Backbone as JSON Lines, residues from 0, in Angstrom:
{"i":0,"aa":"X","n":[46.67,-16.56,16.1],"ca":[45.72,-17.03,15.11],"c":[44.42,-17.46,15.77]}
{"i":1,"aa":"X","n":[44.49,-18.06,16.82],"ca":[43.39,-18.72,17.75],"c":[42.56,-17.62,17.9]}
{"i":2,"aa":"X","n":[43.07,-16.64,18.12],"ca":[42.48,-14.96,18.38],"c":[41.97,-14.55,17.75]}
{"i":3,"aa":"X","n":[42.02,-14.59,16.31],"ca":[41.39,-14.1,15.39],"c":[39.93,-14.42,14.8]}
{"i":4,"aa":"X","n":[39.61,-15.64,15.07],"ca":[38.54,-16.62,14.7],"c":[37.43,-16.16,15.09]}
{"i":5,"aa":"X","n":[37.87,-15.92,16.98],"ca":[36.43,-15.75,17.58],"c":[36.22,-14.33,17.44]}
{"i":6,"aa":"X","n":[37.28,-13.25,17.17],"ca":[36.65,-12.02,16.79],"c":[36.19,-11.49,15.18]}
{"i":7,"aa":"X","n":[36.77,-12.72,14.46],"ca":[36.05,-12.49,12.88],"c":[34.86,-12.9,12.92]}
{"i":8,"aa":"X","n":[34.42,-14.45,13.78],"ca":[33.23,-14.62,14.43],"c":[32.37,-13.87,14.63]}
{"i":9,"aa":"X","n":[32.63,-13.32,15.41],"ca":[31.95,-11.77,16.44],"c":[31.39,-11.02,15.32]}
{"i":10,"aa":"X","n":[32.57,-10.04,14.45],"ca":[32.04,-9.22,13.54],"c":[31.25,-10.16,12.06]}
{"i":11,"aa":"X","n":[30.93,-11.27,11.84],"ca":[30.12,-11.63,10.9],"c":[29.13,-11.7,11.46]}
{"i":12,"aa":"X","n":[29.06,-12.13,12.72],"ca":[27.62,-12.5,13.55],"c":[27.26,-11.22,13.4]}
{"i":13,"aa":"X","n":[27.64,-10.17,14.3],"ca":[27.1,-8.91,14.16],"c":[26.67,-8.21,12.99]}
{"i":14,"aa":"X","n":[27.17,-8.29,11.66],"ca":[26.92,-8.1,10.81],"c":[25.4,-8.78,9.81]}
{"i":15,"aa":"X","n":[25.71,-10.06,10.3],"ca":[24.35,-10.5,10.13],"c":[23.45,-10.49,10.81]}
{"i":16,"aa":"X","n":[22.99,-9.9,11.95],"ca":[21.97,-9.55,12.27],"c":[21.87,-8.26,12.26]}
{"i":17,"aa":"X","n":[22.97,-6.84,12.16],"ca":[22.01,-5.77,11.11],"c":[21.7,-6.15,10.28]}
{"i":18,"aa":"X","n":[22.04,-6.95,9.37],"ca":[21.52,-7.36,7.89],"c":[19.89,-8.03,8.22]}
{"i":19,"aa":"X","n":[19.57,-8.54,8.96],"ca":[18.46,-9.33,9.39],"c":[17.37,-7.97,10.04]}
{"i":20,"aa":"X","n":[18.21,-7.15,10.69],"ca":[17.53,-6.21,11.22],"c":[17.08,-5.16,10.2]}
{"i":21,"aa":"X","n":[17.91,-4.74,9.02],"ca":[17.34,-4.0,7.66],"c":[16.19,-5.01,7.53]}
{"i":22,"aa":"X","n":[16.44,-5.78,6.82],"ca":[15.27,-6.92,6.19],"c":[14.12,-6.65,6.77]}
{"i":23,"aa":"X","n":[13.92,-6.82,8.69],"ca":[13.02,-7.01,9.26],"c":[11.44,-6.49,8.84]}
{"i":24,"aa":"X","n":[11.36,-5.16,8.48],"ca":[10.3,-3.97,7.69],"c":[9.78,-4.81,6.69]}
{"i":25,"aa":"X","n":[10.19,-6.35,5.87],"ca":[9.72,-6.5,4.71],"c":[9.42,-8.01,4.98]}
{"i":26,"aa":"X","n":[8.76,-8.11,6.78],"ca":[7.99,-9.31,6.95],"c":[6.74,-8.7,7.69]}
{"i":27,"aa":"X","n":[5.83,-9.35,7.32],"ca":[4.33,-8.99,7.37],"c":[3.72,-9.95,8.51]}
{"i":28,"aa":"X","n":[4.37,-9.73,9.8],"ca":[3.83,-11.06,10.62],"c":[2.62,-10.91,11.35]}
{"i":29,"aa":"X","n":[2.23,-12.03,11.94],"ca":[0.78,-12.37,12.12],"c":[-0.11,-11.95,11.7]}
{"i":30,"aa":"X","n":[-0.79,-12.3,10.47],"ca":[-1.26,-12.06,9.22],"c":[-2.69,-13.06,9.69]}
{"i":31,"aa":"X","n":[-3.64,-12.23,9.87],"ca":[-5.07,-13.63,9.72],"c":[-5.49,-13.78,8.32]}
{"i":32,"aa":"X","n":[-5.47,-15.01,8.08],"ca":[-6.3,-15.52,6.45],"c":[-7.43,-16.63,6.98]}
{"i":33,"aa":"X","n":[-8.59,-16.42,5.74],"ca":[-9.39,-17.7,6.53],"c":[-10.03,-17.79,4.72]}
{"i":34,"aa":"X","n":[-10.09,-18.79,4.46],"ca":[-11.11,-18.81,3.36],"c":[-12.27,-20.24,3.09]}
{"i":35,"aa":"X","n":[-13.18,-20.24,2.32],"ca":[-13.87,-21.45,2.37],"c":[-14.04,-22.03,1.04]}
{"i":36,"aa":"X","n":[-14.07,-23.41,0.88],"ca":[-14.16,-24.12,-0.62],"c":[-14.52,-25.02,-0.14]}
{"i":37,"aa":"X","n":[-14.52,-25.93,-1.44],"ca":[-15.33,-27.45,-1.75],"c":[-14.07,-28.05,-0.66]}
{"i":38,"aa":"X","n":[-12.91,-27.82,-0.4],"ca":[-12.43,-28.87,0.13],"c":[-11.38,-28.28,1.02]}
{"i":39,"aa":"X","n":[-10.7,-28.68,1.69],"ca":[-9.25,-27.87,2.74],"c":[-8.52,-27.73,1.77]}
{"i":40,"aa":"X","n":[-8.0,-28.44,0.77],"ca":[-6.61,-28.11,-0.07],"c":[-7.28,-26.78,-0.84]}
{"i":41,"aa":"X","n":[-8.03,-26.56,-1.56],"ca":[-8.63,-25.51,-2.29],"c":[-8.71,-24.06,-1.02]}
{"i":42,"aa":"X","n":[-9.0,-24.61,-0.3],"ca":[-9.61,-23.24,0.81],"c":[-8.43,-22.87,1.36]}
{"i":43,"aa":"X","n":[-7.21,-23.91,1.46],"ca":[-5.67,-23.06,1.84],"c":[-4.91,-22.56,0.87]}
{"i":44,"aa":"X","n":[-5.45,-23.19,0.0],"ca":[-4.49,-22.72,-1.45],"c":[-5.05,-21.19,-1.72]}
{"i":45,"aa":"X","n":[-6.35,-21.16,-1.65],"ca":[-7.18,-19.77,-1.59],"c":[-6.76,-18.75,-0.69]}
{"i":46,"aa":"X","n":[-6.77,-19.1,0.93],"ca":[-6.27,-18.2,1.97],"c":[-4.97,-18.04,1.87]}
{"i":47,"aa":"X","n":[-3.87,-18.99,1.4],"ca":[-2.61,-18.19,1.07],"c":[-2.43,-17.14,0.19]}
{"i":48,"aa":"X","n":[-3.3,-17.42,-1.01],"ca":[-3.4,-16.36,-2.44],"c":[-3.79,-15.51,-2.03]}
{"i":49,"aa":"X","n":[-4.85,-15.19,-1.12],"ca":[-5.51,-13.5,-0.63],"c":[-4.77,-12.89,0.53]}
{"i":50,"aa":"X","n":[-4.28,-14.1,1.37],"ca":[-3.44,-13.3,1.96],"c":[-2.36,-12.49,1.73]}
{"i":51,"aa":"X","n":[-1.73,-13.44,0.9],"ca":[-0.34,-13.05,0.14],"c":[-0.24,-11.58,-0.19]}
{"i":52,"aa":"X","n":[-1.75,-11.17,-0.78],"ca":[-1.87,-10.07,-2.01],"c":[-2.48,-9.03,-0.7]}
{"i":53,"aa":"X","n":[-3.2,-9.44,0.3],"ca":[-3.52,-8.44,1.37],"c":[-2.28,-8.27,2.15]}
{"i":54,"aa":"X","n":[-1.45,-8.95,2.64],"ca":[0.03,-8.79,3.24],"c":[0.92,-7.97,2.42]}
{"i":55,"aa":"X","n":[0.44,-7.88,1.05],"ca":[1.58,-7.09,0.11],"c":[1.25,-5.75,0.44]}
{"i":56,"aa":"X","n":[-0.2,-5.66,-0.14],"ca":[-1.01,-4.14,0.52],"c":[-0.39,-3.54,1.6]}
{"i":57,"aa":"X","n":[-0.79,-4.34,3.11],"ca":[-0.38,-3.7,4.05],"c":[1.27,-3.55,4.3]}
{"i":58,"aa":"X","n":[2.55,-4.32,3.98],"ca":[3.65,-3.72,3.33],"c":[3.97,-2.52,2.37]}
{"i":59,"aa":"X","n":[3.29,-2.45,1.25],"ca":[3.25,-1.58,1.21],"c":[2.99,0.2,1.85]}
{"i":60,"aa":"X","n":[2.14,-0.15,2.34],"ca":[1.48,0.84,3.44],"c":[1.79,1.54,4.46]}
{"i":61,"aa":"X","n":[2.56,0.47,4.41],"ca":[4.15,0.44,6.14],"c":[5.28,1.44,5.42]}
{"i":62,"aa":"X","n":[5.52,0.73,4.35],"ca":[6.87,1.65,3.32],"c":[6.67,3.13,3.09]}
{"i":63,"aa":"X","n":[5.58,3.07,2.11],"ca":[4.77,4.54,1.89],"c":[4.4,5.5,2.15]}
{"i":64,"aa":"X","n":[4.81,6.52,2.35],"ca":[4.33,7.55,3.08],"c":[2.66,7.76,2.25]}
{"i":65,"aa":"X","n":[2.17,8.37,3.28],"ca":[0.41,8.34,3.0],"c":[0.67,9.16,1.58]}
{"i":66,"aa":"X","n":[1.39,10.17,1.89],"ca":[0.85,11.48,0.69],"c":[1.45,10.58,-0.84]}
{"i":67,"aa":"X","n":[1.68,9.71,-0.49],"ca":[1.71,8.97,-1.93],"c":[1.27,7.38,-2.14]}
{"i":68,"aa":"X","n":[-0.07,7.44,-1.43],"ca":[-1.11,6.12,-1.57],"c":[-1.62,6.09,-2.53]}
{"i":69,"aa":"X","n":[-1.75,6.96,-2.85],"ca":[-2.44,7.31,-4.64],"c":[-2.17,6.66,-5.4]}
{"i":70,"aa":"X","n":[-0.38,6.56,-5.2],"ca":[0.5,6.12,-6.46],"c":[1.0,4.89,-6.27]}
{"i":71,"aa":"X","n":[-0.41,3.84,-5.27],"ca":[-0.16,2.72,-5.5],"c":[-1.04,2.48,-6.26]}
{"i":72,"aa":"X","n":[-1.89,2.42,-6.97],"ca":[-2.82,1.93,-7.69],"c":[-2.25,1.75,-9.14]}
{"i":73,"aa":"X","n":[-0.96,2.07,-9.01],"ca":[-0.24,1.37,-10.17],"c":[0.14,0.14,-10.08]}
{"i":74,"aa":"X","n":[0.61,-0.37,-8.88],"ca":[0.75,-1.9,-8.66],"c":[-0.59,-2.85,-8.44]}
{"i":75,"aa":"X","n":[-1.38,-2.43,-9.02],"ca":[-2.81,-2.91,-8.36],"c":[-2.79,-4.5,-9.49]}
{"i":76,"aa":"X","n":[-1.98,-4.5,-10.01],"ca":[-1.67,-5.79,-11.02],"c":[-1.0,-6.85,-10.95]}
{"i":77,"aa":"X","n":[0.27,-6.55,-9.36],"ca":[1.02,-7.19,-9.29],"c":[0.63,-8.16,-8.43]}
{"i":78,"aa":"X","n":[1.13,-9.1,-8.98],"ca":[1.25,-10.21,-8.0],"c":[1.96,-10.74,-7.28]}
{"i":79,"aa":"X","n":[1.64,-10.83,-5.37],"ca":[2.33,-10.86,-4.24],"c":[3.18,-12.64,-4.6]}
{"i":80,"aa":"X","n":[2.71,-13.19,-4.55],"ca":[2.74,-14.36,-4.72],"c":[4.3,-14.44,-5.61]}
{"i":81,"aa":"X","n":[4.53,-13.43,-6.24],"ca":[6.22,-13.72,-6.79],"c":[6.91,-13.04,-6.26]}
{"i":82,"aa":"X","n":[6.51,-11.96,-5.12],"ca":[7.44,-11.31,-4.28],"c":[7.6,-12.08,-2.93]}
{"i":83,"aa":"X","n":[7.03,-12.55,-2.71],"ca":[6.81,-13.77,-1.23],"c":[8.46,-14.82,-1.07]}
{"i":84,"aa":"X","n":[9.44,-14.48,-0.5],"ca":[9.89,-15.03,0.27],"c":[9.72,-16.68,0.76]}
{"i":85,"aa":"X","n":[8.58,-16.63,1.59],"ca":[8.2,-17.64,2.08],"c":[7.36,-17.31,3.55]}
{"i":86,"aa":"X","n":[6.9,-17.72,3.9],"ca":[5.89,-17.54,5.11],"c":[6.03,-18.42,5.93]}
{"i":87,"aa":"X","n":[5.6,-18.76,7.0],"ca":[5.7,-19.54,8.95],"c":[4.34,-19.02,9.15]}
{"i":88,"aa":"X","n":[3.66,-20.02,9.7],"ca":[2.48,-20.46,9.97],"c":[2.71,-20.28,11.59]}
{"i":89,"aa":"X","n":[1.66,-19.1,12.28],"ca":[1.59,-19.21,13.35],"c":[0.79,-20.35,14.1]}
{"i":90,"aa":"X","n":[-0.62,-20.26,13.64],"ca":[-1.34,-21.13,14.19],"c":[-2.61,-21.51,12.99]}
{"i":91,"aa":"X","n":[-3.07,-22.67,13.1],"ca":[-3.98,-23.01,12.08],"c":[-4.81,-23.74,12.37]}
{"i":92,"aa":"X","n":[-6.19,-23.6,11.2],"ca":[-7.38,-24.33,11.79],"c":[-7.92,-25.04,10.3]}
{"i":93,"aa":"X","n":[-8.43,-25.86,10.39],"ca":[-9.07,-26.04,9.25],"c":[-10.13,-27.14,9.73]}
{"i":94,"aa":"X","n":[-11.39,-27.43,8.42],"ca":[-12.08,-28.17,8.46],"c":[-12.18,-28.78,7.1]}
{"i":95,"aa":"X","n":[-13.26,-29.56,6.9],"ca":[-13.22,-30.42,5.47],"c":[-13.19,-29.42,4.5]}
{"i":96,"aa":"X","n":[-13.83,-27.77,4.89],"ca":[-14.07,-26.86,3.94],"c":[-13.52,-25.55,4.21]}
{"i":97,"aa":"X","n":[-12.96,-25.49,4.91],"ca":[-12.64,-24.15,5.89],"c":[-10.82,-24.36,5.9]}
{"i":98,"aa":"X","n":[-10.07,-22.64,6.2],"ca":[-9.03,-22.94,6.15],"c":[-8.88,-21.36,6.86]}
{"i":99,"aa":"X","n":[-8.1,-21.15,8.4],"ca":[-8.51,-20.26,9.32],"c":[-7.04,-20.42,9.47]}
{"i":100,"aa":"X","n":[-6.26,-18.99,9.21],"ca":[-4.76,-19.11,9.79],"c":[-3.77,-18.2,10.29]}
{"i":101,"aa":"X","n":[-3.15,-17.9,10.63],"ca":[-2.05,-17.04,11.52],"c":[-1.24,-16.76,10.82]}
{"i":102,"aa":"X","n":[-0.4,-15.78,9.71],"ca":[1.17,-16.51,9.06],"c":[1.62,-15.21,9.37]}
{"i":103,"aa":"X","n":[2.82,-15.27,8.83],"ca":[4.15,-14.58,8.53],"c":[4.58,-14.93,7.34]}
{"i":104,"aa":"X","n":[4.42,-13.47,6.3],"ca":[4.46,-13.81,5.31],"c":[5.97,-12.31,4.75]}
{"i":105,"aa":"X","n":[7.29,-13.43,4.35],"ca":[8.31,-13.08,4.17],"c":[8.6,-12.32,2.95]}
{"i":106,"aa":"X","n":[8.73,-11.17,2.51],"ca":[8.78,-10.61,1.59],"c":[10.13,-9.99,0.86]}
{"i":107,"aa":"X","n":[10.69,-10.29,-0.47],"ca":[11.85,-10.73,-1.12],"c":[12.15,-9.06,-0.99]}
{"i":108,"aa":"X","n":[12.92,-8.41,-0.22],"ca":[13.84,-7.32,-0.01],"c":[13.89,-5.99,-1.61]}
{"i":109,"aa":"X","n":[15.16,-6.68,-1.97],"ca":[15.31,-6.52,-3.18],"c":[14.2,-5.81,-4.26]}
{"i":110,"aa":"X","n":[13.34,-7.11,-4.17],"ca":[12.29,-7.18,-5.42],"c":[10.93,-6.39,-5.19]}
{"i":111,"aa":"X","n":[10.55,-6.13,-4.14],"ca":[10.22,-5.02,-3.3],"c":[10.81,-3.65,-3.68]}
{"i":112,"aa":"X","n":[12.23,-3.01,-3.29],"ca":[12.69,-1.95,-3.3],"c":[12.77,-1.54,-4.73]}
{"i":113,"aa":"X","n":[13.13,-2.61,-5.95],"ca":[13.52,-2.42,-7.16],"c":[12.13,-2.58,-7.94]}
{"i":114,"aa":"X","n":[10.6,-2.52,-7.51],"ca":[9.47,-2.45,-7.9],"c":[8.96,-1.1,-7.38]}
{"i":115,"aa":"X","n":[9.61,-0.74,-6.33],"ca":[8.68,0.79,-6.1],"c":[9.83,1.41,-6.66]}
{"i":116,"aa":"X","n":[10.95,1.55,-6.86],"ca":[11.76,2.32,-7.79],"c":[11.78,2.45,-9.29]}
{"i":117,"aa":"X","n":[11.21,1.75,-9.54],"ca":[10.62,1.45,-11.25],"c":[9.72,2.13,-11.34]}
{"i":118,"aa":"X","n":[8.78,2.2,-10.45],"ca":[7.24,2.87,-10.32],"c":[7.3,4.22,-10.05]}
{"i":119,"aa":"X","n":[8.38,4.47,-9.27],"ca":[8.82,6.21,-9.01],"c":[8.14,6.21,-7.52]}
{"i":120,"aa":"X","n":[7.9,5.43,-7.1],"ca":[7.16,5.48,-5.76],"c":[7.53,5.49,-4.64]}
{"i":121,"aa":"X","n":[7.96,6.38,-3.74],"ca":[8.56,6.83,-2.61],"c":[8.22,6.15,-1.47]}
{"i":122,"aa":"X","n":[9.75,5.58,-0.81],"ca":[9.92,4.76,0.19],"c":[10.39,5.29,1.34]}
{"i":123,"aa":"X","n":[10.32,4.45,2.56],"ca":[11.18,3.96,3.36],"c":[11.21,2.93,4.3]}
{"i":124,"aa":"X","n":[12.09,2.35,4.12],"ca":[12.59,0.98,4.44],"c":[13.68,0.69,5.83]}
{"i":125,"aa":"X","n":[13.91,1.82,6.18],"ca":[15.1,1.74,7.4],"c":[14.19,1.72,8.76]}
{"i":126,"aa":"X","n":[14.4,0.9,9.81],"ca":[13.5,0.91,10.93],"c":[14.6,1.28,12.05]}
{"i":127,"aa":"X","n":[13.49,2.09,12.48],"ca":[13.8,3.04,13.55],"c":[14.61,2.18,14.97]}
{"i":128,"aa":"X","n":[15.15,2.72,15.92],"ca":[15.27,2.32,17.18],"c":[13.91,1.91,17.79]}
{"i":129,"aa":"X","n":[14.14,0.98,18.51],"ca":[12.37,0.18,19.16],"c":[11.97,1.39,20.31]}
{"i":130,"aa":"X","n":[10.81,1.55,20.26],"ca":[10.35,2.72,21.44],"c":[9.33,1.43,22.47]}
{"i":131,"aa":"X","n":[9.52,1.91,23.35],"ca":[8.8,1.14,24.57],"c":[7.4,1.8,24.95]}
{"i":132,"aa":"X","n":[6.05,0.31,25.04],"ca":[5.18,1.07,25.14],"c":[4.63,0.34,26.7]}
{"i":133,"aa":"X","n":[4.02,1.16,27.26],"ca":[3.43,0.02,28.74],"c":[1.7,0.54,28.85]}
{"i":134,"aa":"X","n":[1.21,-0.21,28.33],"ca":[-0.31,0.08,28.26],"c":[-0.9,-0.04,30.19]}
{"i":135,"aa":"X","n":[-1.27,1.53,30.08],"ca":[-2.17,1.79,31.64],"c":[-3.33,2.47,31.41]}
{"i":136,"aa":"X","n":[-4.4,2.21,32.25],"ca":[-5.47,2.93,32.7],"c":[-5.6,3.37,33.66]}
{"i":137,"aa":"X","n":[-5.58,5.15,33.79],"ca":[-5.87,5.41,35.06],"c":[-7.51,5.97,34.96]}
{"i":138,"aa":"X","n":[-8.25,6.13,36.07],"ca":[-9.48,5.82,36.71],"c":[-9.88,7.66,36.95]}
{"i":139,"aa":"X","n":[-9.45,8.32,36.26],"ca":[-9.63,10.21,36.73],"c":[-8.62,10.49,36.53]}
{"i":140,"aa":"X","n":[-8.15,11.59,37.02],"ca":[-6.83,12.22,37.14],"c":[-6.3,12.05,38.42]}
{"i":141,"aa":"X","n":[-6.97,11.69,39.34],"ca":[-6.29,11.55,40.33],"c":[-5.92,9.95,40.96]}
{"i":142,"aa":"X","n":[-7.22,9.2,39.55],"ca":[-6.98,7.6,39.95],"c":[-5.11,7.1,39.9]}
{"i":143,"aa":"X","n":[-4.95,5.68,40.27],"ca":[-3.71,5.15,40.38],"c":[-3.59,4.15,38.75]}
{"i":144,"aa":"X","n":[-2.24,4.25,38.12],"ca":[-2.73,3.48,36.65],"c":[-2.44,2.39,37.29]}
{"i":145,"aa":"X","n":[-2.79,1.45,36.95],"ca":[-3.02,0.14,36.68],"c":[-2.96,-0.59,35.0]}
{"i":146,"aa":"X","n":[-2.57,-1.65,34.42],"ca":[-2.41,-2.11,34.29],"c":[-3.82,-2.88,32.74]}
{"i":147,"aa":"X","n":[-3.85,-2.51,32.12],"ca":[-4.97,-2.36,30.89],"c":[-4.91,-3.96,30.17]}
{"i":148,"aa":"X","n":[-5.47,-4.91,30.8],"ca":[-5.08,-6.39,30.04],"c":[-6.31,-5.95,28.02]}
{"i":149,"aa":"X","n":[-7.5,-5.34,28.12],"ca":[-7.61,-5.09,27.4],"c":[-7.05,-4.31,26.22]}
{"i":150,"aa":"X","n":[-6.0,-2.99,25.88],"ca":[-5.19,-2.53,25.78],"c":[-3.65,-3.72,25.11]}
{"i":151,"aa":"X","n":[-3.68,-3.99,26.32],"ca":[-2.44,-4.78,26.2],"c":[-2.81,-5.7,25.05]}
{"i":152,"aa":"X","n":[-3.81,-6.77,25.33],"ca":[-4.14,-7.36,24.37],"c":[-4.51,-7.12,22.77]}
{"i":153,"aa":"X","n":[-4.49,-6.18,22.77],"ca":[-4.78,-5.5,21.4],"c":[-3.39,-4.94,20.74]}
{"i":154,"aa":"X","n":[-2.85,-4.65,21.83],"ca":[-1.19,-4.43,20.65],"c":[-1.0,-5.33,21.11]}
{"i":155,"aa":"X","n":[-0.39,-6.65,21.54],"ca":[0.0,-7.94,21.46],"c":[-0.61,-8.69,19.84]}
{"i":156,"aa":"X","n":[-1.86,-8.17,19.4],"ca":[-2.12,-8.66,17.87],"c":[-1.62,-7.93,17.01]}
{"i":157,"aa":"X","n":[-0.88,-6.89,17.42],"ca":[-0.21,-6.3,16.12],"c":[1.33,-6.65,15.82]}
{"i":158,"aa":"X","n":[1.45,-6.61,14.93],"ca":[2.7,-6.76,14.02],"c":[3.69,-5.57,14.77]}
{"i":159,"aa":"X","n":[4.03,-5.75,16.35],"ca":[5.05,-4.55,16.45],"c":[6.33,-4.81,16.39]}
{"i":160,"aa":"X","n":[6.9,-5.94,15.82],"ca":[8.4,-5.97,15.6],"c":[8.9,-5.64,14.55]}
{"i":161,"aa":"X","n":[8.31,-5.85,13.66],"ca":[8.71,-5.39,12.32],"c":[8.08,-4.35,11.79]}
{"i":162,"aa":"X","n":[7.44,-3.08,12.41],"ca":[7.0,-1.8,11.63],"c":[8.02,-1.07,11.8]}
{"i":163,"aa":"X","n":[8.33,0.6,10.87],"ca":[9.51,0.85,10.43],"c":[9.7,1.53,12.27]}
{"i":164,"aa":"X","n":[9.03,1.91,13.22],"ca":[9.17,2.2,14.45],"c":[8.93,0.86,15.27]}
{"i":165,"aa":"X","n":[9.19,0.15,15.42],"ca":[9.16,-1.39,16.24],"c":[9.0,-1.39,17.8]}
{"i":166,"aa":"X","n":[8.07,-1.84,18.54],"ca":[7.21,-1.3,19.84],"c":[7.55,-2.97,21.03]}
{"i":167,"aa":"X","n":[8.36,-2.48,21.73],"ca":[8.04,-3.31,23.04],"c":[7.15,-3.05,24.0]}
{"i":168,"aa":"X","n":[6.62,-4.03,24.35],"ca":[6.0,-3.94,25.32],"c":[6.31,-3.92,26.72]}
{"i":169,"aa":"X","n":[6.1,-3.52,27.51],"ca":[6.6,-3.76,28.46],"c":[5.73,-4.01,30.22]}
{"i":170,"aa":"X","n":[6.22,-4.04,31.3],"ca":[4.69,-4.47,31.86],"c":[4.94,-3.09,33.2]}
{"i":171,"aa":"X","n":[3.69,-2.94,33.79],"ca":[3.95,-1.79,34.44],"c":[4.7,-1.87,36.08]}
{"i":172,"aa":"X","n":[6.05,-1.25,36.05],"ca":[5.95,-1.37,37.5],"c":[5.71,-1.29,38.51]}
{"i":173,"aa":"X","n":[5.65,-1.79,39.67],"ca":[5.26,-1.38,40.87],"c":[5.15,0.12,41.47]}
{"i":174,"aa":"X","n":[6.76,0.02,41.04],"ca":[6.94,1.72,41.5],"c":[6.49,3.09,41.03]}
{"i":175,"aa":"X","n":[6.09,2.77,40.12],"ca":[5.3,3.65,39.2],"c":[3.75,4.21,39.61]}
{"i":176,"aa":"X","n":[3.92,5.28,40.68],"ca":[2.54,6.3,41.23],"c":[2.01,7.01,39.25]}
C-alpha cells in the first residue's frame, strides 16, 4: 500500500503538468501596458482594460492561422476582460498620473476555444516541442561567431515560452568554431 501513494503521486503530478503544459498557448506573458489619467487608480484601471483587449488580439494571432485573420473581425466586440483568467504583474511603475507595466495576462482555456468554435474560426492550440535558439554573429564568412548580447536581448523580450513553438535560449559554447 505504502507503494502505491508515491506512484499515484507521480502519475497525478505528471498529469498535471501536461495539463498546465496544454494551457500554456493561452497566457500572454510579458505584456507592456502604460496609460495616463487624472490619477494612478484611473490610469491602471485604464492600462489593464487596453491591455487586456491588446493581449486578447495578440492570442488570438498566436491561435490563428494568418489565412484566416480576416475572420477575426467578428470578435472585434468582444470583450477580453471576461475571458481573462487573471494576470501577474511583472514589473511596475507608476506616478500620480501615469501607470507603466509588465503583466501576464492569463486567459480562460475553455472560453477561448468555445468562442472561436461558435465563430467557425480555425484554431490551434497544441504547442509544439521547445526548439533551441543560440543567438550569434559572425563577422564574414570566414569571421568566428560570437555571441550577439543585442540579438539576445531582443528575444529575451519576447513571450517565448508560451508560443504554440516555445524557444529556449541557450548560450553559445566554447567549442563551437
Amino acid at each position: 500500500m505504502a507503494l502505491l501513494l508515491p506512484a499515484a503521486w507521480l502519475i497525478v503530478c505528471g498529469a498535471n503538468t501536461a495539463a498546465q503544459a496544454a494551457e500554456a498557448v493561452f497566457t500572454v506573458a510579458n505584456y507592456p501596458v502604460e496609460a495616463r489619467a487624472d490619477n494612478a487608480v484611473t490610469a491602471k484601471t485604464q492600462a489593464l482594460a487596453e491591455g487586456q483587449q491588446a493581449a486578447f488580439r495578440s492570442l488570438l494571432k498566436r491561435l490563428v492561422p494568418v489565412t484566416a485573420y480576416t475572420r477575426l473581425r467578428k470578435l472585434g466586440t468582444v470583450k477580453a476582460g471576461d475571458l481573462v483568467e487573471g494576470y501577474k504583474v511583472r514589473s511596475e511603475r507608476n506616478s500620480a498620473t501615469q501607470y507603466i507595466a509588465s503583466l501576464d495576462f492569463s486567459f480562460q482555456s475553455k472560453a477561448i476555444r468555445d468562442l472561436l468554435r461558435r465563430e467557425g474560426i480555425p484554431f490551434s492550440d497544441e504547442q509544439s516541442p521547445a526548439v533551441t535558439v543560440i543567438p550569434v554573429w559572425r563577422d564574414g564568412p570566414a569571421g568566428a561567431p560570437r555571441e550577439d548580447a543585442t540579438w539576445t536581448n531582443i528575444w529575451k523580450g519576447l513571450d517565448l515560452e508560451h508560443a504554440l513553438t516555445p524557444v529556449k535560449l541557450q548560450t553559445l559554447r566554447k567549442e563551437i568554431q
